[in-house]
Coordinates of C-alpha atoms in Angstrom, one line a residue:
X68 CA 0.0 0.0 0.0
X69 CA 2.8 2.4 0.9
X70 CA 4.9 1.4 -2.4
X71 CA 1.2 2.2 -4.6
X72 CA 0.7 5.8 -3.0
X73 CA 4.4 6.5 -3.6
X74 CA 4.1 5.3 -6.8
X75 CA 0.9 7.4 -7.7
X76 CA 2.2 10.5 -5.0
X77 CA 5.6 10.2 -8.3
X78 CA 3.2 9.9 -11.3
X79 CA 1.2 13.0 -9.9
X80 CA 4.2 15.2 -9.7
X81 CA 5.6 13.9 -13.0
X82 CA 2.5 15.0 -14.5
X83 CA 2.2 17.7 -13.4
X84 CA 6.2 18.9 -13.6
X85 CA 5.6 17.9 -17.4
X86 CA 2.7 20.1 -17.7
X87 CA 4.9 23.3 -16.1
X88 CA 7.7 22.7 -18.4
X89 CA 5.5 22.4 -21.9
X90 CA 4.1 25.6 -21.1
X91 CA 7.5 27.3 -20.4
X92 CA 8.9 25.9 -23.8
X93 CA 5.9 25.8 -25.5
X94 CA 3.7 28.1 -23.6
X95 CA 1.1 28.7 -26.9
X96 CA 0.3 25.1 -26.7
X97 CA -1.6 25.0 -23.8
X98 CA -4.0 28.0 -23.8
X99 CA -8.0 28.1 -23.1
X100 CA -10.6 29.4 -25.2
X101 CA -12.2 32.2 -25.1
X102 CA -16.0 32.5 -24.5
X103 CA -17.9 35.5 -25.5
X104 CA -21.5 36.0 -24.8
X105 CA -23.2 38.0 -27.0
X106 CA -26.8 39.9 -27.0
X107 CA -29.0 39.7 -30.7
X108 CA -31.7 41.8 -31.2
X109 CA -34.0 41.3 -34.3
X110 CA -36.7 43.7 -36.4
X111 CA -38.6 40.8 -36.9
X112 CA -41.4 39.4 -34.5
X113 CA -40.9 36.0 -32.6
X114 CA -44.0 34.6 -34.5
X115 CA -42.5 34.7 -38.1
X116 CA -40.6 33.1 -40.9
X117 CA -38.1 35.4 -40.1
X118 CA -38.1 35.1 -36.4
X119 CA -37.6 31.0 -36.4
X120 CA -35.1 31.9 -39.3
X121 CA -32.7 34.0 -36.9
X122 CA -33.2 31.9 -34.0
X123 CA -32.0 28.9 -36.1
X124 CA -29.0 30.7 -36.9
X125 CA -28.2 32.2 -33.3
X126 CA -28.8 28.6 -31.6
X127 CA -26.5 27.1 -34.6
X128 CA -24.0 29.5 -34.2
X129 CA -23.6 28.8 -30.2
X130 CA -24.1 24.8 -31.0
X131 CA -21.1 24.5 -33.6
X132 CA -19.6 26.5 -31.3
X133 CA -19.5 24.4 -28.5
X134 CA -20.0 27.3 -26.2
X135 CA -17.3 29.3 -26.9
X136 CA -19.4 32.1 -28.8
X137 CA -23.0 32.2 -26.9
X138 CA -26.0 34.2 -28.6
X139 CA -29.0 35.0 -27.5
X140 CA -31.3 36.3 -29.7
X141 CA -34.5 39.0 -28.7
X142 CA -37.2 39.7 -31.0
X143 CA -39.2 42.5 -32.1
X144 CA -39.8 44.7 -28.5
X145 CA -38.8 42.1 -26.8
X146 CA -35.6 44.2 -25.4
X147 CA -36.2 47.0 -28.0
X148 CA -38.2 48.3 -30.4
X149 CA -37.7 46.7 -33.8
X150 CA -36.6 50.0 -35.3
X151 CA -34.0 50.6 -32.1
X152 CA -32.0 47.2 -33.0
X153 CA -29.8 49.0 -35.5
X154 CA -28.6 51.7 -32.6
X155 CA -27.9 48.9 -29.7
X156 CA -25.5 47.6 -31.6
X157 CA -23.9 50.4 -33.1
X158 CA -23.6 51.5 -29.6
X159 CA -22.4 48.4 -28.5
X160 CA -24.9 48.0 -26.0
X161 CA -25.9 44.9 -27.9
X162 CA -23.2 42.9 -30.2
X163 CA -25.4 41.4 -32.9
X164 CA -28.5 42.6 -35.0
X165 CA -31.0 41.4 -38.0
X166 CA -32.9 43.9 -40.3
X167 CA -32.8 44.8 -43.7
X168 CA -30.6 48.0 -44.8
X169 CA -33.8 49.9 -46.1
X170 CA -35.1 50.0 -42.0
X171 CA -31.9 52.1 -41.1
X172 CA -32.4 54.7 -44.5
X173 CA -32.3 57.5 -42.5
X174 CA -29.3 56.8 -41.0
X175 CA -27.6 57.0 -44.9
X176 CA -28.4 57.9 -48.1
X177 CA -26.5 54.9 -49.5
X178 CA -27.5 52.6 -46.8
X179 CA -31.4 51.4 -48.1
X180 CA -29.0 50.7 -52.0
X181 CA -28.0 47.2 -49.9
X182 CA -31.6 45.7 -49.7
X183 CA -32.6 46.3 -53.1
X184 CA -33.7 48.8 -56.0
X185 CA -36.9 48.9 -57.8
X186 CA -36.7 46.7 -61.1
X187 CA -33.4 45.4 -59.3
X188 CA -31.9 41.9 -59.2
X189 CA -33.5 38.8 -57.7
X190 CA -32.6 36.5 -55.2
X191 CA -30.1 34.5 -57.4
X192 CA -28.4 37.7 -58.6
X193 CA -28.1 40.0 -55.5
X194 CA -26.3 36.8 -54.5
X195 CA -24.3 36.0 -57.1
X196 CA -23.3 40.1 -56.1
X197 CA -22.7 39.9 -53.0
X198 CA -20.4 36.9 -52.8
X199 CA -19.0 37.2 -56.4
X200 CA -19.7 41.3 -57.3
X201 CA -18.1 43.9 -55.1
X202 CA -21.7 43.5 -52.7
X203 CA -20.4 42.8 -49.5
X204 CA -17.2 44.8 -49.9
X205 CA -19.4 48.3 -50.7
X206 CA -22.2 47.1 -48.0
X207 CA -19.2 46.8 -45.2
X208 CA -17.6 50.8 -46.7
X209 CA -21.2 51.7 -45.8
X210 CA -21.9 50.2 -42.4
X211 CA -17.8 50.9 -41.6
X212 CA -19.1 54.3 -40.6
X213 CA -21.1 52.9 -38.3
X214 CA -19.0 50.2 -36.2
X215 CA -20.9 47.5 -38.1
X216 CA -19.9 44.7 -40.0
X217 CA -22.1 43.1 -42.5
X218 CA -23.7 39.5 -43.9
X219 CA -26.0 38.7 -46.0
X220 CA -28.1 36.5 -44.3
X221 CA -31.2 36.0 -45.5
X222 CA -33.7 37.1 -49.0
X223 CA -37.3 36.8 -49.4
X224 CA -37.3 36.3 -53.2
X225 CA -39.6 38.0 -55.1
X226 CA -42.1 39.5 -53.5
X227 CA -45.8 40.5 -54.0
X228 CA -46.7 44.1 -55.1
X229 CA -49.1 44.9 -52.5
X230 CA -52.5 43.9 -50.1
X231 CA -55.7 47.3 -51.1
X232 CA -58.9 47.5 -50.6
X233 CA -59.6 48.8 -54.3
X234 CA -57.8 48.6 -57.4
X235 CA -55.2 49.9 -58.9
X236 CA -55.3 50.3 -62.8
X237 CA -53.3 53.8 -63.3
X238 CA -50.6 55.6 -62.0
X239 CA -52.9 57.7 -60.6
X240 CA -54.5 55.7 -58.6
X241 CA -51.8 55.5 -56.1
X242 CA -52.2 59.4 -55.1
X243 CA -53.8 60.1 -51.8
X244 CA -53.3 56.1 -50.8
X245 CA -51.7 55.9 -47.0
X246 CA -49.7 53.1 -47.8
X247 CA -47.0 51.2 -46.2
X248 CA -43.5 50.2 -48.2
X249 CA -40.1 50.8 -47.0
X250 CA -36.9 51.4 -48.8
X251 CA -36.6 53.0 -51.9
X252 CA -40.2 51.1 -53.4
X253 CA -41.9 53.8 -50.9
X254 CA -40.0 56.7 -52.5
X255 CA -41.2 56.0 -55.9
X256 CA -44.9 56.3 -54.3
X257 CA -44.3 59.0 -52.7
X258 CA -42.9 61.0 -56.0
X259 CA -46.8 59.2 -57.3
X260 CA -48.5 61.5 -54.4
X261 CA -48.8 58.4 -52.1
X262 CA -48.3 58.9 -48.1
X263 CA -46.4 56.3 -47.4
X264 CA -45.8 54.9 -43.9
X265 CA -42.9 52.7 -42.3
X266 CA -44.6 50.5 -39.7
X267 CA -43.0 47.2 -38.0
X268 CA -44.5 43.8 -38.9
X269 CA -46.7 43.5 -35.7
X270 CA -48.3 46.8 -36.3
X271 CA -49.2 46.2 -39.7
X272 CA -52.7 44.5 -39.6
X273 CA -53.9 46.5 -36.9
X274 CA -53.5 49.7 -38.8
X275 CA -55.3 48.4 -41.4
X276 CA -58.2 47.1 -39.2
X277 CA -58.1 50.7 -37.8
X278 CA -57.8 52.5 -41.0
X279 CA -54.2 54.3 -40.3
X280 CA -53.6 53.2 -43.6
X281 CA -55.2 52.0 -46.8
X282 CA -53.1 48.9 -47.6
X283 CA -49.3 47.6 -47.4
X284 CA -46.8 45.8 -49.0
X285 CA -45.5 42.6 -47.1
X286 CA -43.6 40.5 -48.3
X287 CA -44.9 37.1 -49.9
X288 CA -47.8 34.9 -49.9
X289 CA -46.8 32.6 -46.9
X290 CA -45.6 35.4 -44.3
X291 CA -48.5 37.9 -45.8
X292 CA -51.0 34.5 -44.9
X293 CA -49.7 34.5 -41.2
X294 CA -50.4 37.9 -40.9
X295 CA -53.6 37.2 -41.5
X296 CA -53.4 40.3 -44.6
X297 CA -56.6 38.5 -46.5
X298 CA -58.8 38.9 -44.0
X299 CA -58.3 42.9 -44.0
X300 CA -57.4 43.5 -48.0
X301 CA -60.0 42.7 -50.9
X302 CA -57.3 42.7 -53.8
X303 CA -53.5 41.4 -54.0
X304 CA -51.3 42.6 -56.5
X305 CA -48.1 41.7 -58.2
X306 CA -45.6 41.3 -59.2
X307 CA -43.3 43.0 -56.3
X308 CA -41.4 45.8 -58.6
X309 CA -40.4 47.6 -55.7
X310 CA -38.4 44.2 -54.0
X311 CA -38.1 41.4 -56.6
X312 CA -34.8 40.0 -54.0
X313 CA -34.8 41.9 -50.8
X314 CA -31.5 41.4 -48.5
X315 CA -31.9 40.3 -44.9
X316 CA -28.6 41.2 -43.0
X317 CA -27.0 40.5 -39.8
X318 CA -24.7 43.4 -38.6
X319 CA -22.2 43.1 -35.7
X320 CA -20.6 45.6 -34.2
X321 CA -17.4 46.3 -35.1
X322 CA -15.4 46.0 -31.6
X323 CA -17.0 42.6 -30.7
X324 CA -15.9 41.6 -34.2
X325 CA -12.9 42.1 -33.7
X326 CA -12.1 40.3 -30.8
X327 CA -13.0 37.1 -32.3
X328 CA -11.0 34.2 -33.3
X329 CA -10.4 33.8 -36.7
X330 CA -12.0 30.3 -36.5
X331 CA -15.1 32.6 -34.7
X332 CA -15.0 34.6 -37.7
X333 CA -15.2 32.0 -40.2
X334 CA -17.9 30.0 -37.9
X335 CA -20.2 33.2 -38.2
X336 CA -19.5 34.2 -41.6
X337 CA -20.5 30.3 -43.0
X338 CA -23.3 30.5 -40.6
X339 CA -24.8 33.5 -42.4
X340 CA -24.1 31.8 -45.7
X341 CA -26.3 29.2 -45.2
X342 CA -28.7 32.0 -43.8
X343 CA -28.8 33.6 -46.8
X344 CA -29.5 30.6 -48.7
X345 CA -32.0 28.5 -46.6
X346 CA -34.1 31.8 -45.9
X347 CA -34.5 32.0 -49.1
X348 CA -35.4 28.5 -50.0
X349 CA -37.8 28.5 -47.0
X350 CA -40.1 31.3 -49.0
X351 CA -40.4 29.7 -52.2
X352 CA -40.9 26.9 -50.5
X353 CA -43.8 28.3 -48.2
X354 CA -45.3 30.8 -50.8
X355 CA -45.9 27.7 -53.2
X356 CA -48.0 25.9 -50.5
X357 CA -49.6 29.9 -49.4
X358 CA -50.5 30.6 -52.7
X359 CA -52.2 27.6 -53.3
X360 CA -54.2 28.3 -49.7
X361 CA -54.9 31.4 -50.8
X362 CA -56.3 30.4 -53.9
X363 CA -58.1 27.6 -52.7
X364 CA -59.7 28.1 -49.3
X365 CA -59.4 31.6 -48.8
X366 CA -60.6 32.7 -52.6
X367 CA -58.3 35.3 -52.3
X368 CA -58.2 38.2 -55.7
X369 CA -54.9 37.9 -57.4
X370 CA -54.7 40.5 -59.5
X371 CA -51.2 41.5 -62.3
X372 CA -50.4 45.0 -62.5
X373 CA -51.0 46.3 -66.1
X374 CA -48.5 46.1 -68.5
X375 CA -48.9 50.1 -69.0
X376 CA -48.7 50.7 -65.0
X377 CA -45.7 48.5 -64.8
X378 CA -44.0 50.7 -67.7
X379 CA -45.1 54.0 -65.9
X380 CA -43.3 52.5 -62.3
X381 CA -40.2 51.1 -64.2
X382 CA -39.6 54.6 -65.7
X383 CA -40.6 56.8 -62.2
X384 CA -38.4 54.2 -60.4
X385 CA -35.6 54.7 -62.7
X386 CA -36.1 58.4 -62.5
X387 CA -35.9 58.5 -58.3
X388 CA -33.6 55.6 -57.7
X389 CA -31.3 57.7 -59.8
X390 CA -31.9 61.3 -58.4
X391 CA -31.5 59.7 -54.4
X392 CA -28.6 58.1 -55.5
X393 CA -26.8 61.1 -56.8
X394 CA -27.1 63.1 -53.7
X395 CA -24.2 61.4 -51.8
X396 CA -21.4 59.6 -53.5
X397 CA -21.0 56.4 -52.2
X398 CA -24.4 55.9 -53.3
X399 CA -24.4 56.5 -56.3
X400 CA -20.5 54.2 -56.6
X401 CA -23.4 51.4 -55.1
X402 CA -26.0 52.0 -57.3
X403 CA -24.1 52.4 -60.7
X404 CA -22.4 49.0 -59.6
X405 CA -25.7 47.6 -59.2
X406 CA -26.6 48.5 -62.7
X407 CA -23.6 47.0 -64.2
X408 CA -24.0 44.3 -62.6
X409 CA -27.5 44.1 -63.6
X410 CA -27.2 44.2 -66.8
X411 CA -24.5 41.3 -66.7
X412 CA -27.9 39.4 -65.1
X413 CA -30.0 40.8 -67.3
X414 CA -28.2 39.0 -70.4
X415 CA -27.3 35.7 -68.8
X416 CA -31.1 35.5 -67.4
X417 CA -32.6 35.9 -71.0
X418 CA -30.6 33.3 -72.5
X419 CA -31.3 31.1 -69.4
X420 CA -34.3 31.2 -66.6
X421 CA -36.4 33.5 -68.9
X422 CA -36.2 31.3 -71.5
X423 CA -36.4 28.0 -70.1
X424 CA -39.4 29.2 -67.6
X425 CA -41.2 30.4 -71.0
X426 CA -40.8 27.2 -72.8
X427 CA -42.0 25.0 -69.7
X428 CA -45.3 27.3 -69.7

């Protein structure tokens, strides 16, 4: 007994003497990690596509991570307002948020460019920008100025043109609507005499309901059939001119970044990746089966905006987009690399997806 404690009392201090000196010789070997625990905040309500979609990513984020980088993720005035999310983390208050550039417009004129321009790219090719364009290098130049780093994380895909409660046939008829549609979509109504409102998802069927506003622009059949927007709206339009691919984003502020592991880094930036894709995939996905709902139990009006309308929005849309966007200069640097890029799409699309989607009609 005496000779097996001795014997374990020597192993002990071996081991433990062999630990001091590989951490004098080598002492980067043996280091621990790093945990961080970081605060999300969100735009979107808990309730939503989007909601599940950013939890998802939080919760995958802090799995992969083992630990070592801890999210926890508050919705839509659960901590703050949905429109407050973008200042708690440029403050640093909070370390991570979710949006879409076009909430935060007022903050910069080159800022709302990120989400999307009327008659823009879709999904596929504000993707194929972002990752393979000069996208994510102009979106981080813009939110640089504000502590932020940006991701794409997330698009809707096309979406619908609208939810009112009478129709619209003329360029005209969009004067004197109170109408809700953010980002740059809204300016081109305004410029048509329309007094247009920014409201936050949860606020959105009330006002209607109410009559704070006429009708509103969502975002697709399956998250506009949650909201329950057929039961308040007579008519639905499209197509979406205004957002045919709008951008989802996650921004982190800039300090927080930094201290991250390069292996943190990566972790985050795949993580959005497959954000940005599955997001996307989730609402066609959805708005196939909602469409069909819509159609079939709910009778809901579907109705296309005429040729001549769409040709009167294409060429007002071309005409604001363009004036906003020459009123600051990294705007307009986004907004004529847009266009070229565009137009790349534009080309490539006709010869492909147009085409193809024509033929299988």
């Amino acid at each position: 007994m005496k000779r097996r404690k001795f014997l374990n009392k020597t192993i002990k201090t071996s081991l433990i003497g062999s630990a001091l000196a590989t951490n004098l010789i080598f002492p980067n070997i043996v280091k621990s990690k790093t945990k961080h625990t970081w605060v999300a905040v969100s735009a979107f309500d808990k309730a939503g596509i989007l909601g599940r979609a950013f939890s998802r990513l939080c919760d995958e984020i802090t799995r992969i991570s083992e630990g070592e980088l801890n999210i926890r993720l508050f919705h839509a005035n659960e901590l703050v307002s949905a429109f407050e999310s973008f200042d708690v983390v440029q403050s640093g208050t909070c370390q991570m948020g979710f949006g879409s550039p076009y909430y935060w417009a007022g903050k910069s004129p080159s800022i709302t460019f990120l989400s999307g321009i009327p008659f823009g790219m879709n999904f596929q090719e504000m993707s194929a920008w972002f990752y393979n364009g000069d996208g994510i290098k102009l979106a981080n130049e813009v939110y640089k100025e504000f502590n932020l780093k940006f991701f794409p994380a997330g698009n809707t895909g096309n979406q619908m043109g609208g939810w009112f409660n009478r129709k619209i046939k003329e360029l005209e008829d969009f004067k004197g609507l109170k109408f809700r549609m953010p980002g740059l979509g809204g300016e081109v109504l305004k410029s048509l005499g329309t007094n247009v409102v920014l409201l936050p998802g949860p606020d959105v069927v009330p006002a209607i309901s109410s009559g704070t506003i006429d009708g509103t622009e969502w975002i697709g059949p399956a998250a506009d059939l949650g909201k329950g927007l057929h039961k308040v709206c007579k008519y639905y339009y499209y197509p979406g001119w205004h957002e045919p691919g709008t951008c989802l984003e996650a921004f982190i502020n800039l300090k927080f970044w930094d201290n991250l592991s390069n292996d943190l880094k990566r972790l985050v930036e795949v993580c959005c990746i497959k954000s940005n894709t599955s997001i996307a995939s989730e609402f066609f996905a959805r708005n196939s089966y909602a469409v069909k709902k819509l159609n079939d139990e709910f009778n809901v009006n579907f109705v296309k905006y005429p040729k001549t309308l769409l040709k009167g929005l294409k060429k007002e849309s071309d005409q604001v987009v363009n004036d906003i966007a020459n009123k600051d200069k990294l705007a307009k640097k986004i907004f004529e690399n847009i266009l070229k890029f565009r137009d790349l799409s534009i080309s490539w699309s006709n010869y492909s997806e147009k085409s193809f989607l024509e033929s299988r009609i």
